[in-house]
XYZ file of C-alpha atoms in Angstrom:
492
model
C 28.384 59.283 -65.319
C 25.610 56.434 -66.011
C 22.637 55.502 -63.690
C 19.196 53.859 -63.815
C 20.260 51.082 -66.486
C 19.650 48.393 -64.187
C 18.530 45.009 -66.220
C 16.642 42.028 -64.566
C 19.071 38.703 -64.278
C 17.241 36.337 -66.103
C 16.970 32.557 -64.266
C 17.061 29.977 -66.416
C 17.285 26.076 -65.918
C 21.032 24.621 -65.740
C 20.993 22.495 -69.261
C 19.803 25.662 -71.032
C 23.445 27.077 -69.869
C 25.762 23.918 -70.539
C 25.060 22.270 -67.059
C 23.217 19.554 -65.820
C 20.975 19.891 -62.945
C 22.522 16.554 -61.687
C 26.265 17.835 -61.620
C 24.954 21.165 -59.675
C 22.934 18.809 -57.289
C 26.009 17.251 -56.701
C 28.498 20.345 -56.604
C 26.069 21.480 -53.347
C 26.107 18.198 -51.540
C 29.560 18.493 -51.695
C 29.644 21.651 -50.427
C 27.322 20.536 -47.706
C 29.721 18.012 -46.690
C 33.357 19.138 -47.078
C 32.422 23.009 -46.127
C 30.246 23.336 -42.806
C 29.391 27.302 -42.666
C 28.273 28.054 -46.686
C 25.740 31.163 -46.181
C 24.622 31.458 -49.849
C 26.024 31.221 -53.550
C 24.739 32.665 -57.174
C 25.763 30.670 -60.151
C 26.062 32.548 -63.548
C 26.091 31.174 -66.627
C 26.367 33.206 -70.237
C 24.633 35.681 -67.836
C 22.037 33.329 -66.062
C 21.328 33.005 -62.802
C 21.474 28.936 -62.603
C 21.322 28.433 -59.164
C 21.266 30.153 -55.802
C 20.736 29.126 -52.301
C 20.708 30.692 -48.612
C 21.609 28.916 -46.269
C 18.596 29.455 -43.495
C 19.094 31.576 -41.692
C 20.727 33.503 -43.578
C 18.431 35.316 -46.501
C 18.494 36.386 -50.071
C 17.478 40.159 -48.888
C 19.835 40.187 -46.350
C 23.181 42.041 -46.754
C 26.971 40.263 -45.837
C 29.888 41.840 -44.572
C 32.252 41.580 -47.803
C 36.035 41.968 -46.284
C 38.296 42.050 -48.781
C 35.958 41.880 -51.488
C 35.456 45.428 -50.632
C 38.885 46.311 -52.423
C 38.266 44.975 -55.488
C 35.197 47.433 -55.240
C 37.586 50.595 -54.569
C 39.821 49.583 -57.626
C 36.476 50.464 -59.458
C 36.467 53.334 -58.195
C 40.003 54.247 -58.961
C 39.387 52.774 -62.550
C 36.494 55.166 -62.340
C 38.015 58.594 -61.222
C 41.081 57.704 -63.713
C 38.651 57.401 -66.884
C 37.555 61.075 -65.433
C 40.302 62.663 -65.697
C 40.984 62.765 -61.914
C 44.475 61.452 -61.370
C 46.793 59.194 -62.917
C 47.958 55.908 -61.479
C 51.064 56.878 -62.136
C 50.949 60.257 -59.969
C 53.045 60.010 -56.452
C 50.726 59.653 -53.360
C 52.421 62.601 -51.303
C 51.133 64.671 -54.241
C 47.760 63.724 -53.022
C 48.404 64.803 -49.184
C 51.184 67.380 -49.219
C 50.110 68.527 -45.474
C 50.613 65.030 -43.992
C 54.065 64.274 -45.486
C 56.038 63.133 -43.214
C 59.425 64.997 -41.660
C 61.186 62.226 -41.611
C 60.172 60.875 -45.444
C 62.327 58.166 -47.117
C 63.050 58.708 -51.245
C 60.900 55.723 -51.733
C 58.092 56.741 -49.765
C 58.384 59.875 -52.435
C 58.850 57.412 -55.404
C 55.333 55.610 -54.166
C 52.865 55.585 -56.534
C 48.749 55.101 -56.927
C 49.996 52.280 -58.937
C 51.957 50.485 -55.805
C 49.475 51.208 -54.140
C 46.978 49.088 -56.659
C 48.960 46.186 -56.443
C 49.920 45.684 -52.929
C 53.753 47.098 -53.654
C 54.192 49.905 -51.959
C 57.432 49.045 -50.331
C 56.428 48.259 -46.870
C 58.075 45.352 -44.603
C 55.301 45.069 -42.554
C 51.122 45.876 -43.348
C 50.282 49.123 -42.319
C 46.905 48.048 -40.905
C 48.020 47.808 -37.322
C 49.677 51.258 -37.256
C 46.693 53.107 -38.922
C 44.219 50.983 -36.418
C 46.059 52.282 -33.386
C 46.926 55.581 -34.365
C 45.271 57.262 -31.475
C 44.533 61.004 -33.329
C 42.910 58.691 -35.739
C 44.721 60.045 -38.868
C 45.093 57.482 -40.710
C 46.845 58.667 -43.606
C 49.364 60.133 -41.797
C 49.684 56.622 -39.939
C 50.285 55.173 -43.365
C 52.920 57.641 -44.048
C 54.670 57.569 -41.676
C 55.447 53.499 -41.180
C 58.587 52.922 -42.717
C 59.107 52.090 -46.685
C 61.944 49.228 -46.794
C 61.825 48.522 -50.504
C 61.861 50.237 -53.681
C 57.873 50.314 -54.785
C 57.180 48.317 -57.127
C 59.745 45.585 -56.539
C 58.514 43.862 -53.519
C 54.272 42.299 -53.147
C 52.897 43.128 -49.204
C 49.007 42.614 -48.871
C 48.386 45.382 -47.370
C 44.926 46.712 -46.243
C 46.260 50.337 -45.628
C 47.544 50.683 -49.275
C 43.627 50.232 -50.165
C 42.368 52.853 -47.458
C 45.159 55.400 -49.358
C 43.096 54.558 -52.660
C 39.680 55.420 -50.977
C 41.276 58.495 -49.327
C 42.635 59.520 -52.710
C 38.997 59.148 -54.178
C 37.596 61.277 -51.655
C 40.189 63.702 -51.902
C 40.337 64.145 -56.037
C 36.358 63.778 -56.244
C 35.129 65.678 -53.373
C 33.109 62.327 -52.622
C 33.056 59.784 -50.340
C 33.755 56.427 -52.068
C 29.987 55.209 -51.902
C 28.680 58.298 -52.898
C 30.943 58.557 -55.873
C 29.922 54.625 -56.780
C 26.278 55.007 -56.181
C 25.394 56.691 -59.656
C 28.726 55.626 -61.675
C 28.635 51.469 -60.938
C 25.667 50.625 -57.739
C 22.588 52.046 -59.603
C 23.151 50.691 -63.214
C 23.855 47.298 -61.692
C 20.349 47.473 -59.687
C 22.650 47.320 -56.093
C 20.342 49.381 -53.444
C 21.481 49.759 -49.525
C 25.179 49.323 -49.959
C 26.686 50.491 -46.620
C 31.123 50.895 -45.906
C 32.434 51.251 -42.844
C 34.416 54.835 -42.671
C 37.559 55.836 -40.570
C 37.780 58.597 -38.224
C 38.729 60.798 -40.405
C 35.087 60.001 -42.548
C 36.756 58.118 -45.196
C 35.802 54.822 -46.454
C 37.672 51.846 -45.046
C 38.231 50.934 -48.610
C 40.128 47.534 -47.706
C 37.194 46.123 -46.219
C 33.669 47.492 -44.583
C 31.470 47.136 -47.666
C 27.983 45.294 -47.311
C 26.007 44.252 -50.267
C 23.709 40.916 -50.990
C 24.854 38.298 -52.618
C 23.141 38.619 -55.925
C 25.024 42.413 -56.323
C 28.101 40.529 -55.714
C 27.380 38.380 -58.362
C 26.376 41.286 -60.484
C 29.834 43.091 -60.116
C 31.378 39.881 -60.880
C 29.193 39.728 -64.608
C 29.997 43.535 -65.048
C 34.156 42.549 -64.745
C 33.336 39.099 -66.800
C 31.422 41.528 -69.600
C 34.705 43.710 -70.065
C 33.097 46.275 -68.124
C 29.598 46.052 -69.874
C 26.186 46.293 -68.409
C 23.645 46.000 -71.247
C 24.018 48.346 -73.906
C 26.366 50.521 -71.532
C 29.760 50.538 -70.835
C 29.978 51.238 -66.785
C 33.878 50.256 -66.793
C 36.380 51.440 -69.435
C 37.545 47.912 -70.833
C 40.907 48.675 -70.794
C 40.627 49.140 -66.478
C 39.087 45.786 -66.578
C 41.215 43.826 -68.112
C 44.255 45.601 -66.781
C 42.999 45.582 -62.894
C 42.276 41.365 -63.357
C 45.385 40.586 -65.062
C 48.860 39.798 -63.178
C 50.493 42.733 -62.351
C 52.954 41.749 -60.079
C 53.847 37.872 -58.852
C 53.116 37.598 -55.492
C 54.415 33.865 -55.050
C 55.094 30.321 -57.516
C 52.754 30.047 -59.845
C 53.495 26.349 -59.865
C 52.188 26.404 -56.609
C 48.704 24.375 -56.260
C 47.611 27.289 -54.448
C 44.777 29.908 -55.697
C 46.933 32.851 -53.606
C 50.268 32.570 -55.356
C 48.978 33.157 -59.133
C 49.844 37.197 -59.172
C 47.878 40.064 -58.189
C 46.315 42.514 -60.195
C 44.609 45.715 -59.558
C 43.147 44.805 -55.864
C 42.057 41.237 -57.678
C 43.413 37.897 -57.340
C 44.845 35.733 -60.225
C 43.321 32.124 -59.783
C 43.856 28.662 -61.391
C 42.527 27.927 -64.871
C 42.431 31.265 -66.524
C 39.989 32.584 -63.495
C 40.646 35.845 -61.330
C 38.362 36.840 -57.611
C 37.545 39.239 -55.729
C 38.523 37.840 -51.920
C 37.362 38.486 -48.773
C 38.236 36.546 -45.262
C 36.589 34.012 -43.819
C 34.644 32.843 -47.112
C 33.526 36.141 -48.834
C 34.023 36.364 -52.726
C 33.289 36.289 -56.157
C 35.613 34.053 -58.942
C 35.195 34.755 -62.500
C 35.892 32.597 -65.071
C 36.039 33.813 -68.326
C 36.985 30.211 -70.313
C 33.764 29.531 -68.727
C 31.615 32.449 -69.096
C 30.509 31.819 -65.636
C 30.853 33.955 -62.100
C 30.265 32.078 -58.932
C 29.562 34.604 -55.825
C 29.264 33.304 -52.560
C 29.721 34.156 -48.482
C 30.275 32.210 -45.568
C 31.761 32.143 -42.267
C 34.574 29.303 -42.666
C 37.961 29.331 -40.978
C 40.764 31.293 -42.635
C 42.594 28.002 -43.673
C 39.756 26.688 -45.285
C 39.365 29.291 -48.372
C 41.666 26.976 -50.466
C 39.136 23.653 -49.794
C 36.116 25.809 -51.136
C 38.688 26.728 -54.322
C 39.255 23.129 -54.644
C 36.060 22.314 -54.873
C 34.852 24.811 -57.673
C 37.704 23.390 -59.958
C 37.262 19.599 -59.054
C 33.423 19.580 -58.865
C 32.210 22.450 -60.712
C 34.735 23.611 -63.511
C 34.687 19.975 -65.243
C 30.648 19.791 -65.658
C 30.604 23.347 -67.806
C 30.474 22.035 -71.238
C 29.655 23.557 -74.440
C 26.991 21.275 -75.297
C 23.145 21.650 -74.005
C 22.715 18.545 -71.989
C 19.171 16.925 -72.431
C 16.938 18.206 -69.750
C 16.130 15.784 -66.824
C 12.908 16.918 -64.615
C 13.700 14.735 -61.875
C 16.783 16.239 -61.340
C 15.884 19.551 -61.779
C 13.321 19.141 -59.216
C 15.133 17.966 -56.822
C 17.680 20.324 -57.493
C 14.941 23.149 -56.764
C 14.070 21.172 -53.327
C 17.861 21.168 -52.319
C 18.049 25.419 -52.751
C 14.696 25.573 -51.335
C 15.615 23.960 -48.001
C 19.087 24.827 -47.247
C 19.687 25.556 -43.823
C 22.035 25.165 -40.909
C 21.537 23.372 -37.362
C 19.878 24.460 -34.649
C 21.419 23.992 -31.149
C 20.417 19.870 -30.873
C 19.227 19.563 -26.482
C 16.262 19.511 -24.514
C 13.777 21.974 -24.050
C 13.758 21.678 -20.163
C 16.284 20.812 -17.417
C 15.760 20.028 -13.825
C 17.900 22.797 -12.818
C 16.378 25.412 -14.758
C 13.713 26.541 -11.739
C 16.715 27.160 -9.647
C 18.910 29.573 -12.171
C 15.920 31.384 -14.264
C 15.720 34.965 -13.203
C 18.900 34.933 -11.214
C 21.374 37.577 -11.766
C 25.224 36.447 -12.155
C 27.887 38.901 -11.569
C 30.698 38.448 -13.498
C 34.335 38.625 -13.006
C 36.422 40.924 -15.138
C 36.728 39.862 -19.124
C 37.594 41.922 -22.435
C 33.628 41.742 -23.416
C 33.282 43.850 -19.992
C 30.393 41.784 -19.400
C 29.067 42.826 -15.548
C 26.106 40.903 -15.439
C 24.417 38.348 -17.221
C 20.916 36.653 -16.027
C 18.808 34.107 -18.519
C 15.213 34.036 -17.772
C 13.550 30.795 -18.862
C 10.133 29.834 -20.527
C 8.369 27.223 -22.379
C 8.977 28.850 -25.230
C 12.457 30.364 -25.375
C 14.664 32.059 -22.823
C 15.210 35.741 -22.479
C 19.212 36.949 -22.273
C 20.199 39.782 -20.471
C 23.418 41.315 -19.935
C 25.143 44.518 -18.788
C 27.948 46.357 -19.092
C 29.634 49.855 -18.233
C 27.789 51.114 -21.374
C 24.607 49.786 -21.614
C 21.861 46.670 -20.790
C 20.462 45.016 -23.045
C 18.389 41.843 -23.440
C 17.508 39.479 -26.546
C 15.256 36.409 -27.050
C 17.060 32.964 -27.647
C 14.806 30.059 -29.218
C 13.788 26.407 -28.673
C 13.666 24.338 -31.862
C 13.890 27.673 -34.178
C 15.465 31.047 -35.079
C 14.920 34.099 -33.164
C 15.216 37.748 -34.233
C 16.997 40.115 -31.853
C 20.030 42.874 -31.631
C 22.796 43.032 -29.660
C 26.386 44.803 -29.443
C 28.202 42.771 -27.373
C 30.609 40.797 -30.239
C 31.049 44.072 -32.176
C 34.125 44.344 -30.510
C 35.206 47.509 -33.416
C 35.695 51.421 -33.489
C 33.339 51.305 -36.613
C 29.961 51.679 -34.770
C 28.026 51.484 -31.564
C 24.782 50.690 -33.157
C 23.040 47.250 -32.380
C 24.102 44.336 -34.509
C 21.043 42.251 -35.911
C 21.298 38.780 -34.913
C 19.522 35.356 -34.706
C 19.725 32.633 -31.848
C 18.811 29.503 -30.858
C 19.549 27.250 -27.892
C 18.916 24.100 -26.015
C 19.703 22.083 -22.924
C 22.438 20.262 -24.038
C 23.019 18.446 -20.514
C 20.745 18.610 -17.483
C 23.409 21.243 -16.268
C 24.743 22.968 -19.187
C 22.523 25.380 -21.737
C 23.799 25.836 -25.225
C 22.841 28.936 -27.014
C 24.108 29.952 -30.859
C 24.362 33.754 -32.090
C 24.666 34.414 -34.994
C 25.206 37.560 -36.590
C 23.618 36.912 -39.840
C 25.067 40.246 -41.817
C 28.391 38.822 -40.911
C 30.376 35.283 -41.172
C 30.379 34.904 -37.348
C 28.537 33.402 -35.060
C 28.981 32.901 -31.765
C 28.482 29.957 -29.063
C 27.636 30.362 -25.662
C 27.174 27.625 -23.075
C 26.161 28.201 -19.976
C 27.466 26.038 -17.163
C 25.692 25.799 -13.923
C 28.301 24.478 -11.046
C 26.011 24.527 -7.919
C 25.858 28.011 -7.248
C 27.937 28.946 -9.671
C 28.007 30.136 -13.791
C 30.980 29.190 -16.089
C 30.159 30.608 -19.444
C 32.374 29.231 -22.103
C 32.285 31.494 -25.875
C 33.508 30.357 -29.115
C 33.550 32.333 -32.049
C 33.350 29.960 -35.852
C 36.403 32.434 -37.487
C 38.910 34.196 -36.160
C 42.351 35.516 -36.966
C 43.316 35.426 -33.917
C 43.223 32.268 -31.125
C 40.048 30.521 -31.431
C 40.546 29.481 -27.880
C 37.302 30.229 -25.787
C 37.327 32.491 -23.714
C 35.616 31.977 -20.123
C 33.859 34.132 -18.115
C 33.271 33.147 -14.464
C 29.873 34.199 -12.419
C 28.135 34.252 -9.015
C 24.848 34.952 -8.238
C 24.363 38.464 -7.196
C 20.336 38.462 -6.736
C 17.432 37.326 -8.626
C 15.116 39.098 -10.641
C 11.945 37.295 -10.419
C-alpha cells in the first residue's frame, strides 16, 4: 500500500509537447461549434498539462458526476485487491456470497466468474440494472443473482452495470473496505485526488458502475497513471501487467470494421477505441481516452445527448490526433496568446430576454397550485426584483426556495431534479433567467456537479401558469414535461 507520492503536473506551452498552439486553438473552436454542452477538458502531453478549459460556469475546483467512468475506477480496484492476494479473477462469484445463492441457480450462474464479470460477459440476456434498482429489500446482490443467466459466461458481451456493482461488492467483501476507502491510500492519495465521493447502495456498497465524483484534472491523472503502465513517479501504484491486461481487448463486443469507437472490444471495464487508443466512458459526455501512439490523455465532461458521444470521438481523431507530431513546432506568441484568451473565457449562454415584463406586477408573489406531476411539485410562486427573481416551490417533503439571475449566474441548492434513491441532500446548482416574451419567463438550472441542466419556462395564460421543463440529456424521452397551475393566493 502507497500514499502521499503525489507529484505536481507540470504546464507547459503546446510546441514544447509536439503541438502548435494554432491547431489546439482550432481543435476548441471546433468543439465550440459542432458540440454545444463541453464543461471542461485537460490535454496531456509526454505528461504536460497543454491545455485546459471550464466552461463557465462550470469550474476547475468543482467536482463532475463521472457515470461510467466510475467502472474503469473499480477495475483498479479489482487489479488492486488481486495484486494483494485477495481473490483471483478466476474464482466463481457464488464463492464470494454463499448466503445469497440462489435456490433456483442455473450451472452457468455457478460457472460465472470475477473475470465475466470484468468484461461485461457474464451470461445475461438482459442488464441486470433494472432488477437490482427495483429490488424492493434493496439486496442487490441477491437481485443480480437471481436474474436469469442465458449464456455460457464468457461467450456472449452484455454491458451490464450490475456486473460492476458485483466487483465493488466483492471488494468490500474480500477487503473489509468500502471501495473508496480501499482506493483512498492505494491509487487517490499518490495521484494528489482529494474529495472523491461514490454513490453507495442500500446495502452500503459502492455503486461501482457509476456514482463516482472527481475533478477533471484527477480524471486526467488516472488516465496518465494507465498511459504510464501503472506508474506514478518513481512508484508503481498499478501492477503493469493489470494495466495492460484491463485496456487490451478481452472480448469483441461488435465489428471492428465498424467506424464506430463502441465496437473495438472491451477490456477490463475499459473501452477499445480507434487508432491504438482505449477510454474510460461515462454517459452523456464523461471520459478520459488514452492514446499511447501519442503519449497523450485527453479528459473531459459534458452534458451532451447520448447519441452525440461518437461526434466528440470524431472530432479528437479528425482535429486533434493529426496535429501531434514528433517534431517541436517553432513557437508562435500570437497564437499562444490567444490560445490562453480562448481557455480563459470559455463559457456558456445565459438565458438571452428582458429584464422586465409588463405582466410581471400581476404574477410576482402569487402562489400557483399545481396539478398532480412525477416532480410532486404542489406549489410553485416566483417573486420578482430588479435584480433577480426568487423561486419557491413545495412539495409533500419539503419547501424550498433559490435565487435565479438577470444577466449572470446565481448560486443556490435545490432537490427537486434529483429524482434518485442515492440521497436526499440538496443538489448545488446555478441559474439564470430572463423574459423571453412579455408573457413567458425563461429560467436555466443547472446542476453544475452533473451534465444536466434543466429549463424552465414559465407561461402566464391570464390567470393561469403552464410551466414547460426540459432536461439537455436523458435516456429516456426528452419530451417536456408540463405542469399546469392556478393561483391559490399571493404572498406579498
Amino acid at each position: 500500500m502507497v500514499a502521499n507520492i503525489e507529484q505536481e503536473l507540470l504546464r507547459t506551452q503546446p510546441e514544447q509537447e509536439g503541438i502548435a498552439s494554432s491547431a489546439l486553438l482550432r481543435f476548441v473552436e471546433t468543439l465550440e461549434r459542432q458540440t454545444h454542452e463541453l464543461h471542461s477538458f485537460v490535454l496531456l502531453r509526454h505528461g504536460h498539462i497543454i491545455a485546459e478549459g471550464w466552461w463557465a460556469p462550470y469550474q476547475r475546483e468543482h467536482a463532475h458526476m463521472m457515470f461510467s467512468v466510475s467502472k474503469s475506477f473499480t477495475s483498479s480496484a479489482v487489479g488492486l485487491a488481486v495484486s494483494e492476494g485477495r481473490f483471483s479473477i478466476d474464482d466463481r462469484v457464488l464463492s464470494f456470497f454463499p448466503e445469497e445463492t440462489p435456490a433456483e441457480g442455473s450451472d452457468f450462474l455457478a460457472t460465472m466468474s470475477v473475470r465475466h464479470l470484468l468484461t461485461m460477459t457474464t451470461g445475461h440476456a438482459d442488464d441486470t440494472w433494472p432488477y437490482q434498482l427495483e429490488r424492493s429489500d434493496g439486496n442487490w446482490i441477491n437481485a443480480f443473482l437471481k436474474v436469469p443467466v442465458r449464456y455460457a459466461p464468457g461467450t456472449h458481451f452484455l454491458y451490464n452495470t450490475g456486473a460492476s456493482y458485483m466487483l465493488a461488492a466483492i471488494v468490500q467483501r474480500t477487503t473489509g473496505m468500502k471501495l473508496i476507502d480501499y482506493l483512498q491510500p492505494r491509487l487517490f492519495e499518490p495521484l494528489g485526488i482529494q474529495d472523491a465521493t461514490w454513490q453507495e447502495s442500500p446495502q452500503g456498497i459502492a455503486v461501482g458502475g457509476y456514482g463516482l465524483s472527481i475533478k477533471t484534472e484527477d480524471l486526467a491523472r488516472f488516465g496518465q497513471l494507465y498511459l504510464q503502465k501503472g506508474r506514478w513517479g518513481e512508484h508503481q501504484i498499478l501492477p503493469e501487467a493489470w494495466v495492460e491486461a484491463a485496456t487490451s481487448a478481452q472480448v469483441a463486443n461488435g465489428n471492428v470494421a465498424d467506424p464506430s469507437d463502441s465496437t473495438q472490444g472491451y477490456g477490463y471495464q475499459f473501452w477499445r477505441c480507434r487508432y491504438g487508443a482505449y477510454q474510460a466512458s461515462g454517459v452523456f459526455g464523461q471520459g478520459c481516452i488514452v492514446m499511447p501512439a501519442q503519449d497523450a490523455v485527453l479528459a473531459f465532461t459534458a452534458g451532451i445527448d447520448v447519441f452525440e458521444s461518437q461526434q466528440l470521438w470524431d472530432l479528437v481523431w479528425s482535429e486533434l490526433l493529426p496535429v501531434m507530431g514528433l517534431e517541436v513546432p517553432a513557437e508562435n506568441p500570437v497564437f499562444q496568446e490567444a490560445l490562453g484568451k480562448k481557455l480563459s473565457s470559455l463559457t456558456l449562454a445565459l438565458v438571452y430576454g428582458q429584464r422586465v415584463s409588463p405582466i410581471a406586477p400581476h404574477v410576482s408573489g402569487r402562489i400557483y397550485g399545481v396539478d398532480a406531476n412525477t416532480l410532486k411539485i404542489e406549489t410553485i410562486f416566483l417573486n420578482f426584483t430588479e435584480s433577480g427573481c426568487m423561486v419557491g416551490f413545495t412539495t409533500p417533503y419539503r419547501e424550498e426556495t433559490f435565487p435565479c439571475g438577470f444577466g449572470r449566474w446565481q448560486q443556490g441548492q435545490t432537490t427537486l431534479f434529483k429524482g434518485s434513491w442515492l440521497s436526499d441532500d440538496p443538489t448545488p446548482v446555478v441559474t439564470s433567467g430572463a423574459w423571453t416574451t412579455e408573457d413567458s419567463f425563461t429560467m436555466v438550472v443547472r446542476l453544475y456537479e452533473t451534465p444536466f441542466f434543466y429549463t424552465l419556462v414559465y407561461h402566464f395564460i391570464e390567470d393561469e401558469m403552464l410551466l414547460e421543463i426540459k432536461v439537455n440529456a436523458t435516456m429516456e424521452s426528452p419530451k417536456p414535461l408540463l405542469l399546469t397551475a392556478h393561483p391559490e393566493r399571493s404572498i406579498i
